[in-house]
Each structure stands twice: as C-alpha cells, then as structure tokens.
C-alpha cells in the first residue's frame, strides 16, 4: 500500500487562514439555517457539496446569459486574474510532482497512464462524433478534441476526505499527479495549435520551460530573504503574476509555466516551496471560486456544446473506469474504489478549459468551456451520489 | 546580492518579452502587475538601503520602466493595470478604515477640521496667487483676462491643491507608522480632500458663469457633489455593516467575501 501521510486535497488546500484567525462565528438562530449552505462544504473541505456544484451555476446566473452582472467587459477584465490563477494551479501541480517524484514514481506512472487512457477515450470519441455528425466547429477537429480530452483527464478526488481511508488517500495522490501529463501534452498542443512555423513551434515548446525556470529562480532568490511577511507575500504574488502574465504574453500555457516554477522551487535547496504553499493558502480559495465563477459565466447553451456533452460524459466515465482498472494493480487498491474516487473532475478540468479558450478561436473556445463546465458540474453531482453509496456498500 | 540578481532577471525577462518579442496584448496586465510587484519592491528596498524613502523608489521605478523612458510597461499595459489599481485602492482604503479609531480620535475632530481648513486655505491661496501672477507665461490660456482668468486660476489651484488619502495611507502603511502623527495626517488629508471636492464644485460653477457655457445648473452640481460625498459614505457604511454581519454570524471564507467586496467597491463605486 502507498503511504498516506501528508495527503491533502491540493486544489482546495486547508481551511482559510483568515477564518482560523477570526475563530468561530457567534452562535445564532441563523447558524443552523446557514449550516445547510456552509461554504466549508461548498469548498469541498467536508465530503458533501463540492465547489463546482455551487459556483459553476452561480457563475452562469451572474454571467451574460443570466443577470449580466458579470458582463463580457467584466469577464475581459477578469482575464488577468484567471491567468494568474492558472499559474497558481500549475505551481500546485509542480510542487506536488516535485515532492512525490522521488518517493512515488510508481504513482506518477500510474496516474499518467490513467489520465492518458481517459484523454485517448474522450479525444477519439469526440473526433468520431464530430466527423460523423458534421458538427460545425471553427477550429481543427483534432485540436479541439484533444483539448476536450485533456480537460476530461483531470481528477480532484475531493468527494472524500483524503484522511478518511487509505484508498481515498491513494486516489487523492493519483488525482494530484494525473494532471502532470495533460499539462505537458497541453504545452505540446500549444506549440502545434497556432499556425506557426517549425522554428516558432520549437520556441513555443521551450518557452514555458525557460519562463518557468526564470520565475523559479526569481522566487528562489527572493522568498527566503524577505524582511517581513508582507514583503514575502508581495514577492510570492508578484512571481505568480509574472509567471501567468509572461506565459499569456507569448501565448504559452500558464499552467505549464507554473508547473516548471513549482517543480523548481521544490527541487531547489531551501524552503521556497513551503513558503509558496503557505502564502498561497491565503488566496487559494478565492482563486478556485474565481475560476469556477468565470467558467460558469462563460457557459453558453449552444447546440454544439450540448451535443458534445454526451460523448464527454460517457467517454470520460469509460476512460476513468478503464484507467482505474489498468492502474489499480500498481497501486494495490481495488479498481472500482479508485474509479469512484476519481470521478470528480474538480477545478483543474475547468482550468484546462479556460487555458485552451485563450488559444482556440472564440466560438470553439466558448463551446469547449461550456461543455467542460456542464460536464464538471454533472460529474461532481455524480460523484456526490456515487462515492458515499459506494463506501456504504463496501463497509 | 540575491535581490539585485532577482531584479536583473525580472527586468531582463520583462524586457525580452515586451521589447524584443512581442506586441501581444493578451496577459499584458498580469505581466505588468507581476513585474511591478517584484521589481518595484526590490527597488524600494534598494532606496531604503540608501537611506531614501521607499515610495520615491517606487515612483522612480515607474518613471524609468514606464512608457516615456524604457517602455517596458507600455501605455496599453499601464491602462490595463488600472483595473488592478482600482482594486488595490479599495483594499488600501478598507485597511485604512480598519485603523481609524473614532472613539479614540487624537486630537479631536474639531481641531483636525481646523488644521485641515488652515492647510487648505494657505496652500490654495498660495497656488492661486502664484498662478494669477504667472498666468500669461503658462501654456494653459495666456490670453485670458479679468473674471475668466480668475475662474481658470481658481479651478487650476483647486486641482493642484488636491491630495490623495489613498497615497497617504499607503505611505503610512509602508513606513509602518501608527502613532498620533500618522492618525492626524490621515484625518487631515481626508478632510482636505472633502474640502477640495466642494471647492472644485464651486469653482466649476464659477467657470461656467465666466465662460458662459451652458452646463449643468448650480443645483445639479450641488446635488452631484453632495451625492459624491454622502453617497460614498453611505455606500461604504452599508457594505461595512453587511460585512460585519457576515463575519459575526457566518464567519466562513472571509477572504473570498472581503475580496468580492473590494471588487464590488472598485467596480460599482465609480458607476454610482
């Protein structure tokens, strides 16, 4: 069995640091009523509602298709924060990879295999479906299908507390690591997608590594020598904004740049990775909410997105089940248990979709985000129903 | 040495991307924000090391990297950064509000108001006198004479005498000051700014009469000025009350609510 110590839901982190400092709220008659909608549950810290279930519909309600509070102009302004949030998620994946690569390379291989199976299943199905139905897309079919497949491969395992049982801990670590391969593939896709020459393609492939290493070096030089906590937070947020902004500026993936920087901070001597992780806790929940609300606001119920939802749901489910079956032997857990815990796509799927939206033509990007947002909400609800039932049956 | 190396890499990366590689507008605001946060902090530290004010370092950094010198932060990038600027102002003002102790105001409000009034009158009179005397040599409207020149001088002096509570709070926070002088300065600056808003409304009405322009009538301007002052205070008080209730009775995910509130103030405030 894989060791289960130091396992936490990476995307959500722990409780909000400000909440901990403020302590518990005064008890009141409202407390009972509000406990039903506890944001703790909404943020997936308790195994009930997950953030995607709350904030994707909320974003759709506030977006241009709903109340229009998040108008296209506001969403355009939010692009800056979304770019930084993508880099932050990349850093979290990078630090998870850096910590586990030495001790749990078996997990990395298994997680990569599982995500590759899902990617292939959804990509292949989407290509066949689009060609068979003649669905109009303003992007190359293979590129679009690959983007959808990469979005489908993400897992978060937030439907259960990682410490609740050994298989949940393993699933959480698999979910932590199964985003590495999609980010690498997304980097390659970014290099191939735009109509660029071969030399420019090489530049696009190498740019995330170069920018990630530069940002990693800047952070490594600064974080540990900050004179105060406030200065350190400025350095951390500045480095992350630089990572996201530089990536977006040269049209490469902020997730990939963040991954390289996070990996660098973990592998390099010193405590840079711990510092980043501690300081990111302050903004981790707002960034998760931002990504989900933005994706919800971008949801447009078009015919294309609704048609694509069917193969997305069906083949992601099939991909996860087959992927879990293929890897469960390595991990010494039951395939059914692993598949059940990996159903939840989490915020990473939405992050991939928002990342590809920056690359694809506008209409195709909108279709992709809409399909993935709806699929994520559906899978989160499915996971809520499946996982507790599955656990009860096993017990 | 590590900081200087980090500054060199940061500047080199931004220069390579902006000046050498691209004119791509996507991500420019995030790039400018990251570059400004990292590099300006290091430059500020360098100035403090040289026994100079940090804020001067930030300003010097902005000047050198801005559109008129090195152009690493281009004009579109600076424009895009305003969204972050508005958000930061809301956050700084919120933190400033947390430090205002109404029950322990030292010195009392009447004395602060007197100090603010004297400061405003002296500064404004000085500017107005200097402007009136040198007006023929200024490139604003050297041909203006009589009442029209007076009206133009009143408006220009009012604009020049304006102060920024946000910058004051930022400087106080940066210098980690928390004594009586810091509180006095904050309160004085806020009152001076209120005085400037009223003075500007009066000056604008005077200029309208002097130049015979068919602008809004005096009542409309008075109502607009009153709304700016009273409306913003009321809006802030309402949001503050709601936030207090949230912290008291729910107290969960306070960071999300606080940031959403700042975004709301930054986005909705100017529209009101």
CSV table of C-alpha atoms in Angstrom, one decimal, chain B residues 3-108:
chain,number,residue,atom,x,y,z
B,3,UNK,CA,17.9,40.8,-4.6
B,4,UNK,CA,19.9,42.5,-7.3
B,5,UNK,CA,20.2,39.3,-9.2
B,6,UNK,CA,16.5,38.8,-9.0
B,7,UNK,CA,15.9,42.4,-10.2
B,8,UNK,CA,18.2,41.8,-13.1
B,9,UNK,CA,16.4,38.5,-14.1
B,10,UNK,CA,13.0,40.1,-13.7
B,11,UNK,CA,13.8,43.2,-15.7
B,12,UNK,CA,15.6,41.1,-18.3
B,13,UNK,CA,12.6,38.7,-18.7
B,14,UNK,CA,10.1,41.6,-19.0
B,15,UNK,CA,12.4,43.5,-21.4
B,16,UNK,CA,12.9,40.4,-23.6
B,17,UNK,CA,9.2,39.7,-23.7
B,18,UNK,CA,7.8,43.2,-24.2
B,19,UNK,CA,10.6,45.0,-26.1
B,20,UNK,CA,12.2,42.2,-28.1
B,21,UNK,CA,9.5,39.5,-28.7
B,22,UNK,CA,6.0,40.9,-28.7
B,23,UNK,CA,3.2,43.2,-29.1
B,24,UNK,CA,0.7,40.6,-27.9
B,25,UNK,CA,-1.9,42.3,-25.8
B,26,UNK,CA,-3.0,39.1,-24.0
B,27,UNK,CA,-1.7,38.8,-20.5
B,28,UNK,CA,-0.1,42.2,-20.6
B,29,UNK,CA,-1.8,43.4,-17.4
B,30,UNK,CA,-0.7,40.3,-15.5
B,31,UNK,CA,2.8,40.6,-16.8
B,32,UNK,CA,2.9,44.3,-15.8
B,33,UNK,CA,1.5,43.5,-12.4
B,34,UNK,CA,4.0,40.8,-11.7
B,35,UNK,CA,6.9,42.8,-13.0
B,36,UNK,CA,5.8,45.9,-11.0
B,37,UNK,CA,5.3,43.9,-7.8
B,38,UNK,CA,8.6,42.1,-7.8
B,39,UNK,CA,10.9,44.8,-9.3
B,40,UNK,CA,9.4,47.8,-7.6
B,41,UNK,CA,9.6,46.0,-4.2
B,42,UNK,CA,13.3,45.4,-4.8
B,43,UNK,CA,13.9,49.0,-6.0
B,44,UNK,CA,12.0,50.3,-2.9
B,45,UNK,CA,14.3,48.1,-0.7
B,46,UNK,CA,17.3,49.5,-2.5
B,47,UNK,CA,16.2,53.0,-1.9
B,48,UNK,CA,15.7,52.3,1.8
B,49,UNK,CA,19.1,50.7,1.9
B,50,UNK,CA,20.5,54.0,0.6
B,51,UNK,CA,18.5,55.9,3.3
B,52,UNK,CA,16.0,57.2,0.8
B,53,UNK,CA,12.2,56.8,1.1
B,54,UNK,CA,10.8,53.6,-0.4
B,55,UNK,CA,8.0,55.5,-2.1
B,56,UNK,CA,10.5,57.5,-4.0
B,57,UNK,CA,12.0,54.2,-5.2
B,58,UNK,CA,8.6,53.1,-6.4
B,59,UNK,CA,8.0,56.3,-8.3
B,60,UNK,CA,11.5,56.3,-9.8
B,61,UNK,CA,10.9,52.7,-10.9
B,62,UNK,CA,7.6,53.6,-12.5
B,63,UNK,CA,9.1,56.5,-14.3
B,64,UNK,CA,12.0,54.6,-15.7
B,65,UNK,CA,10.1,51.5,-16.7
B,66,UNK,CA,7.0,53.4,-17.9
B,67,UNK,CA,6.0,54.4,-21.5
B,68,UNK,CA,8.1,57.6,-21.6
B,69,UNK,CA,11.5,56.1,-20.8
B,70,UNK,CA,12.3,52.3,-21.1
B,71,UNK,CA,8.8,51.4,-22.3
B,72,UNK,CA,8.9,48.0,-20.5
B,73,UNK,CA,5.4,48.8,-19.1
B,74,UNK,CA,3.8,50.1,-22.3
B,75,UNK,CA,0.9,52.5,-22.4
B,76,UNK,CA,-1.7,49.8,-23.1
B,77,UNK,CA,-0.2,47.8,-20.2
B,78,UNK,CA,-0.4,50.8,-17.9
B,79,UNK,CA,-4.0,51.3,-19.0
B,80,UNK,CA,-4.9,47.6,-18.3
B,81,UNK,CA,-3.3,47.9,-14.9
B,82,UNK,CA,-5.9,50.4,-13.8
B,83,UNK,CA,-8.3,47.6,-13.0
B,84,UNK,CA,-5.8,46.2,-10.5
B,85,UNK,CA,-5.2,49.8,-9.3
B,86,UNK,CA,-8.8,50.3,-8.5
B,87,UNK,CA,-9.0,47.0,-6.7
B,88,UNK,CA,-5.8,47.9,-4.7
B,89,UNK,CA,-7.2,51.3,-3.8
B,90,UNK,CA,-10.4,49.7,-2.4
B,91,UNK,CA,-8.3,47.3,-0.4
B,92,UNK,CA,-6.0,50.0,0.9
B,93,UNK,CA,-9.0,52.2,1.8
B,94,UNK,CA,-10.6,49.3,3.6
B,95,UNK,CA,-7.4,48.7,5.6
B,96,UNK,CA,-7.2,52.4,6.4
B,97,UNK,CA,-10.8,52.3,7.6
B,98,UNK,CA,-9.8,49.5,10.0
B,99,UNK,CA,-7.2,51.7,11.5
B,100,UNK,CA,-9.5,54.7,12.1
B,101,UNK,CA,-10.5,54.8,15.8
B,102,UNK,CA,-13.4,57.2,16.0
B,103,UNK,CA,-13.7,56.8,19.8
B,104,UNK,CA,-10.0,57.5,20.3
B,105,UNK,CA,-9.6,60.2,17.8
B,106,UNK,CA,-6.4,62.1,18.7
B,107,UNK,CA,-6.7,65.1,18.5
B,108,UNK,CA,-10.5,65.7,18.5
